């Protein structure tokens, strides 16, 4: 988002082209993060964890899901308004997922 004004000054289509390139890298790494998250969960006996851990995990998983859906919608829409809304939802979901992931490890 911080680069958009600069990219527009270079060429009107530059932000879209940069986003397409970014997506080619971001989606595989999002998939990798989900797979390693599932792998990490397989190493934890959730039944032995506290209720707080379970709630924190549920909120994190919900945030990851919301962020992923918003990002996919953001990528596949031609509406500027929808792109703006889904961009914000994806960003907020990602920040919440990060914060709750940190709480799982250090909480």
XYZ file of N, CA, C and O in Angstrom:
428
model
N 0.827 -1.194 0.000
C 0.000 0.000 0.000
C 0.869 1.254 0.000
O 0.523 2.244 -0.641
N 1.985 1.211 0.693
C 2.856 2.383 0.769
C 3.496 2.696 -0.580
O 3.844 3.841 -0.854
N 3.646 1.696 -1.424
C 4.279 1.897 -2.729
C 3.319 2.367 -3.812
O 3.757 2.811 -4.874
N 2.010 2.266 -3.577
C 1.035 2.569 -4.626
C 1.203 3.977 -5.199
O 1.237 4.140 -6.422
N 1.317 5.040 -4.385
C 1.488 6.375 -4.983
C 2.731 6.466 -5.880
O 2.674 7.043 -6.974
N 3.825 5.879 -5.416
C 5.042 5.896 -6.237
C 4.843 5.108 -7.528
O 5.215 5.566 -8.615
N 4.263 3.925 -7.423
C 4.050 3.098 -8.606
C 3.147 3.799 -9.618
O 3.384 3.725 -10.821
N 2.109 4.488 -9.128
C 1.231 5.234 -10.043
C 1.979 6.343 -10.753
O 1.668 6.670 -11.898
N 2.963 6.939 -10.067
C 3.740 8.007 -10.707
C 4.644 7.452 -11.809
O 4.981 8.156 -12.747
N 5.017 6.180 -11.693
C 5.842 5.537 -12.714
C 4.999 5.198 -13.939
O 5.375 5.472 -15.068
N 3.844 4.570 -13.673
C 2.939 4.185 -14.757
C 1.576 3.886 -14.133
O 1.515 3.259 -13.069
N 0.477 4.303 -14.762
C -0.849 4.071 -14.172
C -1.167 2.590 -13.901
O -1.908 2.272 -12.978
N -0.602 1.680 -14.690
C -0.872 0.252 -14.527
C 0.145 -0.443 -13.620
O 0.013 -1.633 -13.330
N 1.146 0.285 -13.154
C 2.211 -0.327 -12.354
C 1.713 -0.966 -11.057
O 2.172 -2.063 -10.716
N 0.780 -0.343 -10.302
C 0.318 -1.019 -9.073
C -0.325 -2.383 -9.347
O -0.074 -3.352 -8.621
N -1.127 -2.472 -10.386
C -1.760 -3.751 -10.710
C -0.720 -4.783 -11.096
O -0.754 -5.927 -10.646
N 0.242 -4.377 -11.916
C 1.279 -5.318 -12.350
C 2.140 -5.780 -11.181
O 2.518 -6.957 -11.094
N 2.445 -4.868 -10.266
C 3.229 -5.232 -9.078
C 2.430 -6.190 -8.191
O 2.989 -7.142 -7.632
N 1.113 -5.946 -8.080
C 0.271 -6.828 -7.261
C 0.209 -8.234 -7.836
O 0.228 -9.222 -7.087
N 0.138 -8.339 -9.153
C 0.114 -9.659 -9.791
C 1.416 -10.398 -9.501
O 1.417 -11.580 -9.138
N 2.528 -9.688 -9.620
C 3.834 -10.319 -9.326
C 3.925 -10.737 -7.862
O 4.422 -11.812 -7.531
N 3.459 -9.855 -6.969
C 3.482 -10.163 -5.544
C 2.641 -11.406 -5.260
O 3.042 -12.274 -4.484
N 1.483 -11.505 -5.891
C 0.610 -12.659 -5.691
C 1.259 -13.971 -6.083
O 1.012 -15.005 -5.461
N 2.098 -13.929 -7.091
C 2.796 -15.158 -7.520
C 3.726 -15.689 -6.434
O 4.029 -16.879 -6.394
N 4.192 -14.793 -5.583
C 5.061 -15.195 -4.474
C 4.240 -15.413 -3.210
O 4.459 -16.366 -2.465
N 3.258 -14.533 -2.969
C 2.517 -14.550 -1.708
C 1.644 -15.792 -1.542
O 1.609 -16.375 -0.452
N 0.924 -16.199 -2.594
C 0.016 -17.350 -2.449
C 0.747 -18.646 -2.119
O 0.304 -19.390 -1.234
N 1.862 -18.958 -2.774
C 2.578 -20.177 -2.355
C 3.058 -20.113 -0.898
O 2.996 -21.116 -0.180
N 3.480 -18.935 -0.450
C 3.940 -18.829 0.930
C 2.775 -18.849 1.920
O 2.921 -19.340 3.041
N 1.611 -18.338 1.525
C 0.417 -18.469 2.373
C 0.086 -19.953 2.527
O -0.192 -20.421 3.637
N 0.128 -20.678 1.431
C -0.127 -22.118 1.472
C 0.889 -22.817 2.367
O 0.527 -23.678 3.178
N 2.149 -22.453 2.240
C 3.198 -23.035 3.081
C 2.933 -22.739 4.560
O 3.091 -23.627 5.413
N 2.500 -21.528 4.874
C 2.204 -21.168 6.261
C 1.038 -21.998 6.803
O 1.069 -22.448 7.958
N 0.016 -22.215 5.987
C -1.123 -23.033 6.420
C -0.680 -24.487 6.644
O -1.023 -25.100 7.657
N 0.106 -25.022 5.720
C 0.568 -26.417 5.850
C 1.453 -26.581 7.084
O 1.268 -27.532 7.862
N 2.385 -25.663 7.313
C 3.247 -25.785 8.492
C 2.462 -25.549 9.776
O 2.786 -26.127 10.816
N 1.412 -24.717 9.699
C 0.547 -24.527 10.864
C -0.188 -25.804 11.220
O -0.298 -26.168 12.402
N -0.687 -26.484 10.210
C -1.361 -27.771 10.440
C -0.366 -28.788 10.995
O -0.675 -29.538 11.928
N 0.823 -28.802 10.453
C 1.869 -29.700 10.935
C 2.185 -29.397 12.404
O 2.291 -30.309 13.237
N 2.305 -28.122 12.748
C 2.572 -27.744 14.136
C 1.439 -28.181 15.055
O 1.683 -28.645 16.174
N 0.210 -28.026 14.596
C -0.937 -28.456 15.409
C -0.927 -29.963 15.641
O -1.378 -30.438 16.682
N -0.428 -30.701 14.665
C -0.403 -32.160 14.822
C 0.574 -32.590 15.921
O 0.493 -33.703 16.416
N 1.470 -31.686 16.307
C 2.448 -31.987 17.354
C 1.960 -31.601 18.748
O 2.635 -31.853 19.731
N 0.787 -30.947 18.817
C 0.249 -30.494 20.103
C -0.975 -31.332 20.440
O -1.864 -31.504 19.612
N -1.019 -31.842 21.658
C -2.207 -32.543 22.119
C -3.160 -31.488 22.665
O -3.022 -31.025 23.799
N -4.117 -31.102 21.841
C -5.016 -30.007 22.199
C -5.848 -30.356 23.427
O -6.192 -29.482 24.217
N -6.143 -31.621 23.615
C -6.927 -32.037 24.785
C -6.208 -31.728 26.095
O -6.838 -31.538 27.128
N -4.870 -31.668 26.063
C -4.085 -31.368 27.260
C -3.916 -29.873 27.501
O -3.321 -29.475 28.502
N -4.407 -29.047 26.575
C -4.222 -27.596 26.687
C -5.379 -26.964 27.467
O -6.455 -27.527 27.572
N -5.147 -25.769 27.942
C -6.171 -25.042 28.697
C -7.274 -24.532 27.766
O -7.106 -24.479 26.546
N -8.370 -24.133 28.376
C -9.467 -23.535 27.610
C -8.993 -22.260 26.934
O -9.361 -21.984 25.792
N -8.173 -21.478 27.628
C -7.645 -20.231 27.045
C -6.844 -20.525 25.778
O -6.945 -19.790 24.791
N -6.067 -21.594 25.803
C -5.303 -21.982 24.615
C -6.255 -22.327 23.473
O -6.053 -21.903 22.339
N -7.294 -23.087 23.769
C -8.258 -23.475 22.744
C -8.973 -22.279 22.144
O -9.162 -22.199 20.924
N -9.370 -21.330 22.972
C -10.036 -20.118 22.473
C -9.071 -19.302 21.630
O -9.430 -18.806 20.549
N -7.846 -19.141 22.106
C -6.842 -18.391 21.361
C -6.587 -19.044 20.003
O -6.514 -18.364 18.979
N -6.468 -20.362 19.992
C -6.264 -21.094 18.747
C -7.451 -20.910 17.805
O -7.269 -20.675 16.599
N -8.663 -20.987 18.335
C -9.858 -20.826 17.500
C -9.916 -19.431 16.875
O -10.226 -19.291 15.685
N -9.594 -18.409 17.658
C -9.593 -17.042 17.123
C -8.525 -16.903 16.046
O -8.753 -16.293 14.997
N -7.347 -17.490 16.289
C -6.274 -17.425 15.290
C -6.701 -18.105 13.994
O -6.507 -17.562 12.905
N -7.273 -19.290 14.094
C -7.701 -20.017 12.897
C -8.803 -19.262 12.153
O -8.806 -19.219 10.916
N -9.709 -18.640 12.891
C -10.754 -17.824 12.264
C -10.135 -16.628 11.539
O -10.504 -16.317 10.403
N -9.169 -15.987 12.180
C -8.503 -14.832 11.564
C -7.748 -15.234 10.293
O -7.779 -14.510 9.286
N -7.070 -16.373 10.326
C -6.361 -16.862 9.137
C -7.353 -17.136 8.009
O -7.115 -16.774 6.847
N -8.471 -17.752 8.350
C -9.497 -18.050 7.344
C -10.061 -16.772 6.738
O -10.178 -16.651 5.509
N -10.409 -15.818 7.586
C -10.946 -14.541 7.102
C -9.918 -13.828 6.230
O -10.247 -13.314 5.151
N -8.660 -13.798 6.672
C -7.611 -13.137 5.891
C -7.420 -13.811 4.538
O -7.277 -13.134 3.513
N -7.433 -15.135 4.507
C -7.266 -15.861 3.253
C -8.422 -15.634 2.288
O -8.209 -15.410 1.093
N -9.652 -15.672 2.817
C -10.818 -15.429 1.958
C -10.804 -14.003 1.437
O -11.052 -13.758 0.247
N -10.495 -13.048 2.309
C -10.448 -11.647 1.883
C -9.370 -11.431 0.828
O -9.588 -10.716 -0.162
N -8.213 -12.045 1.009
C -7.127 -11.895 0.039
C -7.499 -12.509 -1.306
O -7.211 -11.935 -2.367
N -8.145 -13.672 -1.270
C -8.566 -14.306 -2.524
C -9.610 -13.452 -3.236
O -9.549 -13.269 -4.462
N -10.557 -12.922 -2.490
C -11.588 -12.065 -3.064
C -10.948 -10.796 -3.631
O -11.267 -10.349 -4.722
N -10.007 -10.233 -2.866
C -9.276 -9.033 -3.283
C -8.556 -9.270 -4.614
O -8.559 -8.423 -5.497
N -7.968 -10.437 -4.746
C -7.216 -10.781 -5.953
C -8.125 -10.962 -7.165
O -7.731 -10.658 -8.287
N -9.337 -11.448 -6.934
C -10.197 -11.854 -8.040
C -11.375 -10.925 -8.322
O -12.335 -11.336 -8.958
N -11.299 -9.684 -7.870
C -12.388 -8.754 -8.151
C -11.898 -7.618 -9.045
O -10.716 -7.279 -9.031
N -12.808 -7.067 -9.802
C -12.466 -5.900 -10.625
C -13.028 -4.626 -10.012
O -12.743 -3.537 -10.490
N -13.800 -4.751 -8.935
C -14.391 -3.597 -8.272
C -13.368 -2.927 -7.356
O -12.797 -3.568 -6.472
N -13.170 -1.638 -7.565
C -12.225 -0.889 -6.730
C -12.705 -0.864 -5.283
O -11.903 -1.016 -4.354
N -14.012 -0.693 -5.082
C -14.559 -0.651 -3.716
C -14.354 -1.979 -2.998
O -13.925 -2.008 -1.842
N -14.640 -3.078 -3.678
C -14.459 -4.407 -3.071
C -12.980 -4.651 -2.792
O -12.624 -5.193 -1.741
N -12.125 -4.234 -3.707
C -10.682 -4.397 -3.497
C -10.231 -3.636 -2.256
O -9.421 -4.123 -1.471
N -10.765 -2.427 -2.064
C -10.397 -1.640 -0.885
C -10.859 -2.302 0.403
O -10.093 -2.427 1.368
N -12.105 -2.726 0.424
C -12.664 -3.351 1.633
C -11.956 -4.662 1.943
O -11.561 -4.912 3.081
N -11.777 -5.506 0.936
C -11.132 -6.803 1.182
C -9.654 -6.638 1.515
O -9.097 -7.459 2.244
N -9.040 -5.585 1.012
C -7.647 -5.312 1.384
C -7.523 -5.005 2.866
O -6.645 -5.522 3.562
N -8.434 -4.183 3.366
C -8.422 -3.837 4.789
C -8.765 -5.057 5.638
O -8.098 -5.331 6.643
N -9.785 -5.811 5.236
C -10.177 -7.006 5.998
C -9.024 -8.016 6.025
O -8.727 -8.613 7.070
N -8.362 -8.204 4.893
C -7.224 -9.120 4.847
C -6.085 -8.671 5.740
O -5.472 -9.474 6.446
N -5.803 -7.359 5.729
C -4.738 -6.823 6.572
C -5.063 -6.995 8.055
O -4.236 -7.490 8.821
N -6.263 -6.618 8.445
C -6.658 -6.734 9.851
C -6.680 -8.203 10.278
O -6.189 -8.553 11.366
N -7.209 -9.079 9.429
C -7.210 -10.503 9.745
C -5.804 -11.055 9.922
O -5.549 -11.846 10.829
N -4.892 -10.607 9.081
C -3.502 -11.064 9.174
C -2.836 -10.590 10.457
O -2.106 -11.346 11.112
N -3.089 -9.348 10.837
C -2.507 -8.817 12.074
C -3.072 -9.548 13.288
O -2.333 -9.896 14.213
N -4.370 -9.803 13.278
C -4.982 -10.554 14.387
C -4.410 -11.965 14.447
O -4.069 -12.459 15.530
N -4.273 -12.624 13.295
C -3.702 -13.981 13.273
C -2.281 -13.980 13.817
O -1.903 -14.873 14.592
N -1.501 -12.983 13.438
C -0.129 -12.885 13.946
C -0.122 -12.696 15.457
O 0.600 -13.390 16.181
N -0.950 -11.772 15.945
C -0.983 -11.493 17.385
C -1.414 -12.732 18.176
O -0.799 -13.065 19.202
N -2.436 -13.423 17.703
C -2.900 -14.605 18.431
C -1.919 -15.763 18.298
O -1.801 -16.584 19.210
N -1.189 -15.834 17.191
C -0.134 -16.836 17.057
C 0.970 -16.603 18.058
O 1.489 -17.551 18.680
N 1.331 -15.350 18.254
C 2.352 -15.014 19.265
C 1.842 -15.376 20.660
O 2.588 -15.933 21.469
N 0.566 -15.106 20.917
C -0.006 -15.466 22.234
C 0.027 -16.973 22.462
O 0.211 -17.422 23.593
N -0.157 -17.761 21.402
C -0.102 -19.214 21.546
C 1.293 -19.681 21.971
O 1.424 -20.609 22.748
N 2.298 -19.021 21.418
C 3.670 -19.435 21.701
C 4.152 -18.889 23.034
O 4.765 -19.605 23.822
N 3.875 -17.603 23.287
C 4.424 -16.964 24.487
C 3.383 -16.649 25.551
O 3.695 -16.040 26.553
N 2.141 -17.077 25.316
C 1.071 -16.733 26.273
C 1.022 -17.724 27.349
O 0.738 -17.770 28.425
